[in-house]
Amino acid sequence: MYNAFFGFTQSPFNMSPDPSFLFRSRQHEEALANLIYGVQSRKGVIVLAGEVGTGKTTMLECLRDFLNSQQIAFASLFNTRLTVEQFFEMLAYDFDLRCNRLSKSEVLLSLNHMLLERAAAGRTTVLIVDEAHNLEWDVLEEVRLLGNLENRRGKMLQIVLAGQQELDRKMDAPESRQLKQRIALRCTLRGLNLEESIAYVNSRMARAGLADQTVFPQELLEEIHQRSQGIPRLINAICDNLLLTAFALETKTATLPMLEEVSSDMRLEYPRRPAFHADSRFPETAIRG
Ligand SMILES: Nc1ncnc2c1ncn2[C@@H]1O[C@H](COP(=O)(O)OP(=O)(O)OP(=O)(O)O)[C@@H](O)[C@H]1O
Ligand SMILES: [Mg+2]
């Protein structure tokens, strides 16, 4: 809507997990390196946990791009509110297994066969599960059993589990003791720090066509960081709303009052900066001085 007004070639703050907008913060860089390393070196189970909106699905998209570029076969599950039967059906569908997809035992046989063949040819196979915190215990148990399949060169199926922080808690529960022991790599995404938040906004603006943007002045970027707690999805939502407001007011600079309005429209809850308190000893010290 406002793209032409600001001179964007594409929307800078789209909500989709688009790898072409990837901002390589240290933690994102590290997470992606871990995912790729874990898969390539056949580590077995890798867990990517993190708060809502911190970039887990975006990391998985980047991993998928990598896997495609290396022609590594993978199955990808997003909808994780599945029964065991549905889980195996989805697996069979994604790996294109020729068997009765409604029969767990047939799917397992066929999957085993495919994994053995691929492993013998030195090829890696990956199962990616997003929103893994929603998996039922019985499905999680099946995931663990799949993670056990190995030949002498390592695990035959690399499993990447991504999910919100409940996933970490789920892994710590007594029911997941066995799965927890098999986690080879674990990484966690958190909100960006101040410098990263600012660089994040600037990088998206540059990617959308505005290098050296002046729409969001430095002080406003600091306030955006404070209010979003550095969570990329919140930064996107705030910035998108600010651009819309500025466009409606026909100005190319976003301001603090606009941010106030946007925050209240979004019902943003954030820790306020501590109010300024004059040092109560000040008069005394001043007099003494
Ligand atoms: N490193 C990054 N570079 C660019 N954009 C990012 C990055 N991290 C997150 N984003 C953006 O933030 C938004 C949320 O990211 P994403 O959907 O990957 O988060 P998530 O952790 O999977 O969230 P949820 O917990 O709700 O599943 C997306 O618009 C995405 O483009
Ligand atoms: Mg996600």
GROMACS .gro file of C-alpha atoms and ligand atoms in nm:
model
  321
    1MET     CA    1   0.000   0.000   0.000
    2TYR     CA    2   0.275   0.243   0.099
    3ASN     CA    3   0.552   0.089  -0.114
    4ALA     CA    4   0.538   0.343  -0.397
    5PHE     CA    5   0.521   0.635  -0.152
    6PHE     CA    6   0.846   0.535   0.023
    7GLY     CA    7   1.009   0.391  -0.289
    8PHE     CA    8   1.018   0.027  -0.179
    9THR     CA    9   1.058  -0.243  -0.440
   10GLN     CA   10   0.886  -0.488  -0.202
   11SER     CA   11   0.729  -0.474   0.143
   12PRO     CA   12   1.007  -0.449   0.402
   13PHE     CA   13   0.817  -0.593   0.697
   14ASN     CA   14   0.631  -0.886   0.554
   15MET     CA   15   0.531  -1.141   0.818
   16SER     CA   16   0.637  -1.445   0.616
   17PRO     CA   17   0.954  -1.638   0.708
   18ASP     CA   18   1.129  -1.535   0.387
   19PRO     CA   19   1.500  -1.633   0.374
   20SER     CA   20   1.569  -1.360   0.118
   21PHE     CA   21   1.520  -1.111   0.404
   22LEU     CA   22   1.743  -1.306   0.639
   23PHE     CA   23   1.925  -1.089   0.889
   24ARG     CA   24   2.230  -1.275   1.012
   25SER     CA   25   2.244  -1.187   1.378
   26ARG     CA   26   2.503  -1.384   1.571
   27GLN     CA   27   2.245  -1.615   1.724
   28HIS     CA   28   2.067  -1.676   1.392
   29GLU     CA   29   2.399  -1.741   1.223
   30GLU     CA   30   2.493  -1.983   1.499
   31ALA     CA   31   2.157  -2.160   1.494
   32LEU     CA   32   2.173  -2.210   1.119
   33ALA     CA   33   2.533  -2.331   1.136
   34ASN     CA   34   2.430  -2.579   1.405
   35LEU     CA   35   2.138  -2.708   1.200
   36ILE     CA   36   2.350  -2.754   0.890
   37TYR     CA   37   2.643  -2.904   1.079
   38GLY     CA   38   2.417  -3.137   1.277
   39VAL     CA   39   2.244  -3.264   0.966
   40GLN     CA   40   2.560  -3.299   0.759
   41SER     CA   41   2.754  -3.482   1.024
   42ARG     CA   42   2.457  -3.710   1.100
   43LYS     CA   43   2.430  -3.615   1.461
   44GLY     CA   44   2.077  -3.747   1.507
   45VAL     CA   45   1.837  -3.521   1.696
   46ILE     CA   46   1.876  -3.142   1.690
   47VAL     CA   47   1.649  -2.910   1.888
   48LEU     CA   48   1.585  -2.545   1.802
   49ALA     CA   49   1.383  -2.375   2.074
   50GLY     CA   50   1.291  -2.013   2.121
   51GLU     CA   51   1.032  -1.757   2.217
   52VAL     CA   52   0.739  -1.683   1.988
   53GLY     CA   53   0.839  -1.484   1.681
   54THR     CA   54   1.217  -1.509   1.720
   55GLY     CA   55   1.284  -1.672   1.381
   56LYS     CA   56   1.263  -2.049   1.424
   57THR     CA   57   1.052  -2.110   1.114
   58THR     CA   58   1.275  -1.870   0.920
   59MET     CA   59   1.579  -2.079   1.021
   60LEU     CA   60   1.400  -2.393   0.903
   61GLU     CA   61   1.326  -2.224   0.569
   62CYS     CA   62   1.697  -2.150   0.533
   63LEU     CA   63   1.779  -2.508   0.624
   64ARG     CA   64   1.535  -2.632   0.360
   65ASP     CA   65   1.702  -2.408   0.100
   66PHE     CA   66   2.034  -2.562   0.197
   67LEU     CA   67   1.897  -2.918   0.182
   68ASN     CA   68   1.746  -2.851  -0.160
   69SER     CA   69   2.073  -2.709  -0.286
   70GLN     CA   70   2.251  -3.025  -0.169
   71GLN     CA   71   1.976  -3.253  -0.294
   72ILE     CA   72   1.926  -3.397   0.052
   73ALA     CA   73   1.584  -3.558   0.089
   74PHE     CA   74   1.367  -3.428   0.372
   75ALA     CA   75   1.017  -3.445   0.510
   76SER     CA   76   0.876  -3.137   0.673
   77LEU     CA   77   0.592  -3.132   0.924
   78PHE     CA   78   0.425  -2.806   1.027
   79ASN     CA   79   0.094  -2.916   1.158
   80THR     CA   80   0.194  -3.110   1.465
   81ARG     CA   81  -0.144  -3.170   1.623
   82LEU     CA   82  -0.131  -3.519   1.480
   83THR     CA   83  -0.220  -3.868   1.589
   84VAL     CA   84   0.043  -4.138   1.546
   85GLU     CA   85  -0.141  -4.265   1.238
   86GLN     CA   86  -0.153  -3.918   1.083
   87PHE     CA   87   0.216  -3.870   1.162
   88PHE     CA   88   0.312  -4.179   0.964
   89GLU     CA   89   0.076  -4.086   0.685
   90MET     CA   90   0.241  -3.744   0.653
   91LEU     CA   91   0.587  -3.900   0.658
   92ALA     CA   92   0.494  -4.142   0.381
   93TYR     CA   93   0.347  -3.858   0.181
   94ASP     CA   94   0.648  -3.628   0.218
   95PHE     CA   95   0.903  -3.900   0.144
   96ASP     CA   96   0.684  -4.026  -0.134
   97LEU     CA   97   0.689  -4.380   0.002
   98ARG     CA   98   0.516  -4.639  -0.216
   99CYS     CA   99   0.311  -4.827   0.039
  100ASN     CA  100  -0.023  -4.821   0.210
  101ARG     CA  101   0.014  -4.485   0.379
  102LEU     CA  102  -0.259  -4.562   0.627
  103SER     CA  103  -0.074  -4.858   0.770
  104LYS     CA  104   0.191  -4.765   1.025
  105SER     CA  105   0.378  -5.093   0.986
  106GLU     CA  106   0.390  -5.060   0.607
  107VAL     CA  107   0.513  -4.704   0.629
  108LEU     CA  108   0.781  -4.806   0.880
  109LEU     CA  109   0.900  -5.090   0.660
  110SER     CA  110   0.910  -4.873   0.355
  111LEU     CA  111   1.084  -4.590   0.542
  112ASN     CA  112   1.342  -4.828   0.683
  113HIS     CA  113   1.409  -4.963   0.339
  114MET     CA  114   1.452  -4.614   0.193
  115LEU     CA  115   1.681  -4.505   0.478
  116LEU     CA  116   1.901  -4.812   0.440
  117GLU     CA  117   1.930  -4.759   0.067
  118ARG     CA  118   2.013  -4.393   0.106
  119ALA     CA  119   2.259  -4.452   0.389
  120ALA     CA  120   2.436  -4.720   0.185
  121ALA     CA  121   2.474  -4.467  -0.095
  122GLY     CA  122   2.619  -4.221   0.157
  123ARG     CA  123   2.314  -3.994   0.142
  124THR     CA  124   2.154  -3.805   0.425
  125THR     CA  125   1.783  -3.798   0.502
  126VAL     CA  126   1.615  -3.542   0.726
  127LEU     CA  127   1.290  -3.505   0.915
  128ILE     CA  128   1.202  -3.147   1.009
  129VAL     CA  129   0.928  -3.088   1.263
  130ASP     CA  130   0.820  -2.728   1.325
  131GLU     CA  131   0.590  -2.643   1.619
  132ALA     CA  132   0.725  -2.956   1.785
  133HIS     CA  133   0.606  -2.833   2.126
  134ASN     CA  134   0.257  -2.938   2.015
  135LEU     CA  135   0.352  -3.301   1.954
  136GLU     CA  136   0.164  -3.551   2.165
  137TRP     CA  137   0.375  -3.776   2.385
  138ASP     CA  138   0.297  -4.085   2.179
  139VAL     CA  139   0.406  -3.910   1.858
  140LEU     CA  140   0.719  -3.784   2.030
  141GLU     CA  141   0.794  -4.144   2.124
  142GLU     CA  142   0.766  -4.246   1.756
  143VAL     CA  143   1.005  -3.965   1.668
  144ARG     CA  144   1.249  -4.100   1.923
  145LEU     CA  145   1.227  -4.449   1.778
  146LEU     CA  146   1.290  -4.313   1.428
  147GLY     CA  147   1.593  -4.134   1.570
  148ASN     CA  148   1.728  -4.469   1.686
  149LEU     CA  149   1.763  -4.611   1.338
  150GLU     CA  150   2.132  -4.623   1.267
  151ASN     CA  151   2.399  -4.804   1.075
  152ARG     CA  152   2.768  -4.812   1.157
  153ARG     CA  153   2.825  -4.470   1.001
  154GLY     CA  154   2.575  -4.289   1.216
  155LYS     CA  155   2.208  -4.208   1.244
  156MET     CA  156   2.012  -4.281   0.930
  157LEU     CA  157   1.748  -4.015   0.988
  158GLN     CA  158   1.847  -3.667   1.103
  159ILE     CA  159   1.569  -3.511   1.307
  160VAL     CA  160   1.526  -3.138   1.358
  161LEU     CA  161   1.269  -3.038   1.619
  162ALA     CA  162   1.180  -2.668   1.638
  163GLY     CA  163   0.935  -2.514   1.879
  164GLN     CA  164   0.849  -2.263   2.144
  165GLN     CA  165   0.999  -2.280   2.487
  166GLU     CA  166   0.749  -2.542   2.601
  167LEU     CA  167   0.958  -2.773   2.381
  168ASP     CA  168   1.255  -2.729   2.614
  169ARG     CA  169   1.027  -2.800   2.910
  170LYS     CA  170   0.879  -3.100   2.733
  171MET     CA  171   1.228  -3.236   2.673
  172ASP     CA  172   1.305  -3.198   3.043
  173ALA     CA  173   0.998  -3.396   3.148
  174PRO     CA  174   1.053  -3.753   3.274
  175GLU     CA  175   0.856  -3.889   2.976
  176SER     CA  176   1.124  -3.756   2.736
  177ARG     CA  177   1.423  -3.888   2.929
  178GLN     CA  178   1.525  -4.120   2.650
  179LEU     CA  179   1.472  -3.866   2.375
  180LYS     CA  180   1.658  -3.602   2.573
  181GLN     CA  181   1.962  -3.826   2.594
  182ARG     CA  182   1.964  -3.848   2.217
  183ILE     CA  183   1.965  -3.476   2.154
  184ALA     CA  184   2.301  -3.411   1.991
  185LEU     CA  185   2.264  -3.036   1.947
  186ARG     CA  186   2.039  -2.781   2.108
  187CYS     CA  187   2.010  -2.412   2.027
  188THR     CA  188   1.784  -2.138   2.155
  189LEU     CA  189   1.672  -1.815   1.991
  190ARG     CA  190   1.605  -1.505   2.200
  191GLY     CA  191   1.512  -1.145   2.128
  192LEU     CA  192   1.774  -0.932   1.951
  193ASN     CA  193   1.985  -0.688   2.148
  194LEU     CA  194   1.963  -0.313   2.082
  195GLU     CA  195   2.236  -0.298   1.814
  196GLU     CA  196   2.093  -0.603   1.641
  197SER     CA  197   1.738  -0.468   1.646
  198ILE     CA  198   1.855  -0.148   1.480
  199ALA     CA  199   2.064  -0.338   1.226
  200TYR     CA  200   1.766  -0.570   1.167
  201VAL     CA  201   1.533  -0.283   1.074
  202ASN     CA  202   1.800  -0.120   0.856
  203SER     CA  203   1.874  -0.449   0.682
  204ARG     CA  204   1.506  -0.509   0.596
  205MET     CA  205   1.469  -0.152   0.474
  206ALA     CA  206   1.780  -0.191   0.256
  207ARG     CA  207   1.656  -0.526   0.120
  208ALA     CA  208   1.329  -0.356   0.025
  209GLY     CA  209   1.514  -0.084  -0.164
  210LEU     CA  210   1.598   0.187   0.091
  211ALA     CA  211   1.964   0.171   0.178
  212ASP     CA  212   2.056   0.431   0.444
  213GLN     CA  213   1.696   0.473   0.551
  214THR     CA  214   1.590   0.789   0.736
  215VAL     CA  215   1.229   0.692   0.795
  216PHE     CA  216   1.307   0.556   1.143
  217PRO     CA  217   1.544   0.791   1.328
  218GLN     CA  218   1.791   0.644   1.577
  219GLU     CA  219   1.595   0.741   1.895
  220LEU     CA  220   1.281   0.589   1.750
  221LEU     CA  221   1.467   0.266   1.667
  222GLU     CA  222   1.582   0.249   2.028
  223GLU     CA  223   1.223   0.288   2.145
  224ILE     CA  224   1.105   0.024   1.896
  225HIS     CA  225   1.364  -0.214   2.039
  226GLN     CA  226   1.246  -0.141   2.392
  227ARG     CA  227   0.883  -0.200   2.309
  228SER     CA  228   0.937  -0.512   2.099
  229GLN     CA  229   1.198  -0.658   2.332
  230GLY     CA  230   1.393  -0.731   2.015
  231ILE     CA  231   1.142  -0.993   1.895
  232PRO     CA  232   1.164  -0.983   1.514
  233ARG     CA  233   0.793  -1.049   1.453
  234LEU     CA  234   0.696  -0.764   1.685
  235ILE     CA  235   0.953  -0.533   1.526
  236ASN     CA  236   0.799  -0.616   1.188
  237ALA     CA  237   0.447  -0.546   1.309
  238ILE     CA  238   0.545  -0.217   1.473
  239CYS     CA  239   0.746  -0.094   1.174
  240ASP     CA  240   0.476  -0.194   0.927
  241ASN     CA  241   0.217  -0.002   1.129
  242LEU     CA  242   0.448   0.298   1.158
  243LEU     CA  243   0.501   0.305   0.781
  244LEU     CA  244   0.127   0.290   0.730
  245THR     CA  245   0.069   0.574   0.976
  246ALA     CA  246   0.342   0.790   0.821
  247PHE     CA  247   0.199   0.723   0.476
  248ALA     CA  248  -0.149   0.823   0.591
  249LEU     CA  249  -0.003   1.149   0.725
  250GLU     CA  250   0.197   1.198   0.407
  251THR     CA  251   0.529   1.218   0.584
  252LYS     CA  252   0.844   1.016   0.525
  253THR     CA  253   0.959   1.020   0.885
  254ALA     CA  254   0.807   0.814   1.166
  255THR     CA  255   0.784   0.983   1.505
  256LEU     CA  256   0.741   0.897   1.873
  257PRO     CA  257   0.374   1.008   1.884
  258MET     CA  258   0.309   0.774   1.591
  259LEU     CA  259   0.479   0.495   1.786
  260GLU     CA  260   0.259   0.574   2.088
  261GLU     CA  261  -0.050   0.542   1.873
  262VAL     CA  262   0.071   0.221   1.710
  263SER     CA  263   0.165   0.069   2.047
  264SER     CA  264  -0.175   0.140   2.191
  265ASP     CA  265  -0.352   0.010   1.877
  266MET     CA  266  -0.143  -0.306   1.901
  267ARG     CA  267  -0.204  -0.324   2.277
  268LEU     CA  268   0.170  -0.369   2.316
  269GLU     CA  269   0.286  -0.463   2.659
  270TYR     CA  270   0.645  -0.382   2.736
  271PRO     CA  271   0.861  -0.299   3.033
  272ARG     CA  272   0.874   0.077   3.064
  273ARG     CA  273   1.211   0.236   3.100
  274PRO     CA  274   1.273   0.330   3.463
  275ALA     CA  275   1.142   0.682   3.520
  276PHE     CA  276   1.402   0.947   3.591
  277HIS     CA  277   1.443   1.007   3.963
  278ALA     CA  278   1.650   1.302   4.077
  279ASP     CA  279   1.909   1.187   4.323
  280SER     CA  280   1.761   1.270   4.663
  281ARG     CA  281   2.108   1.339   4.798
  282PHE     CA  282   2.170   1.588   4.523
  283PRO     CA  283   2.089   1.912   4.709
  284GLU     CA  284   2.310   1.803   4.997
  285THR     CA  285   2.602   1.705   4.772
  286ALA     CA  286   2.551   2.021   4.573
  287ILE     CA  287   2.565   2.236   4.888
  288ARG     CA  288   2.866   2.043   5.017
  289GLY     CA  289   3.033   2.080   4.679
  290LIG     N1  290   1.696  -1.350   1.132
  290LIG     C1  291   1.588  -1.299   1.073
  290LIG     N2  292   1.600  -1.229   0.959
  290LIG     C2  293   1.492  -1.176   0.899
  290LIG     N3  294   1.368  -1.187   0.944
  290LIG     C3  295   1.349  -1.256   1.057
  290LIG     C4  296   1.457  -1.315   1.128
  290LIG     N4  297   1.409  -1.375   1.239
  290LIG     C5  298   1.276  -1.355   1.235
  290LIG     N5  299   1.240  -1.282   1.127
  290LIG     C6  300   1.105  -1.239   1.091
  290LIG     O1  301   1.025  -1.239   1.208
  290LIG     C7  302   0.897  -1.297   1.181
  290LIG     C8  303   0.877  -1.418   1.271
  290LIG     O2  304   0.970  -1.518   1.235
  290LIG     P1  305   0.934  -1.673   1.244
  290LIG     O3  306   0.798  -1.699   1.191
  290LIG     O4  307   1.047  -1.746   1.183
  290LIG     O5  308   0.935  -1.692   1.403
  290LIG     P2  309   0.904  -1.824   1.487
  290LIG     O6  310   1.008  -1.830   1.591
  290LIG     O7  311   0.891  -1.940   1.398
  290LIG     O8  312   0.765  -1.786   1.553
  290LIG     P3  313   0.657  -1.886   1.620
  290LIG     O9  314   0.710  -1.916   1.757
  290LIG    O10  315   0.531  -1.807   1.627
  290LIG    O11  316   0.647  -2.007   1.534
  290LIG     C9  317   0.895  -1.330   1.033
  290LIG    O12  318   0.833  -1.225   0.965
  290LIG    C10  319   1.041  -1.337   0.994
  290LIG    O13  320   1.058  -1.296   0.863
  291MG      MG  321   0.731  -2.069   1.365
   0.00000   0.00000   0.00000
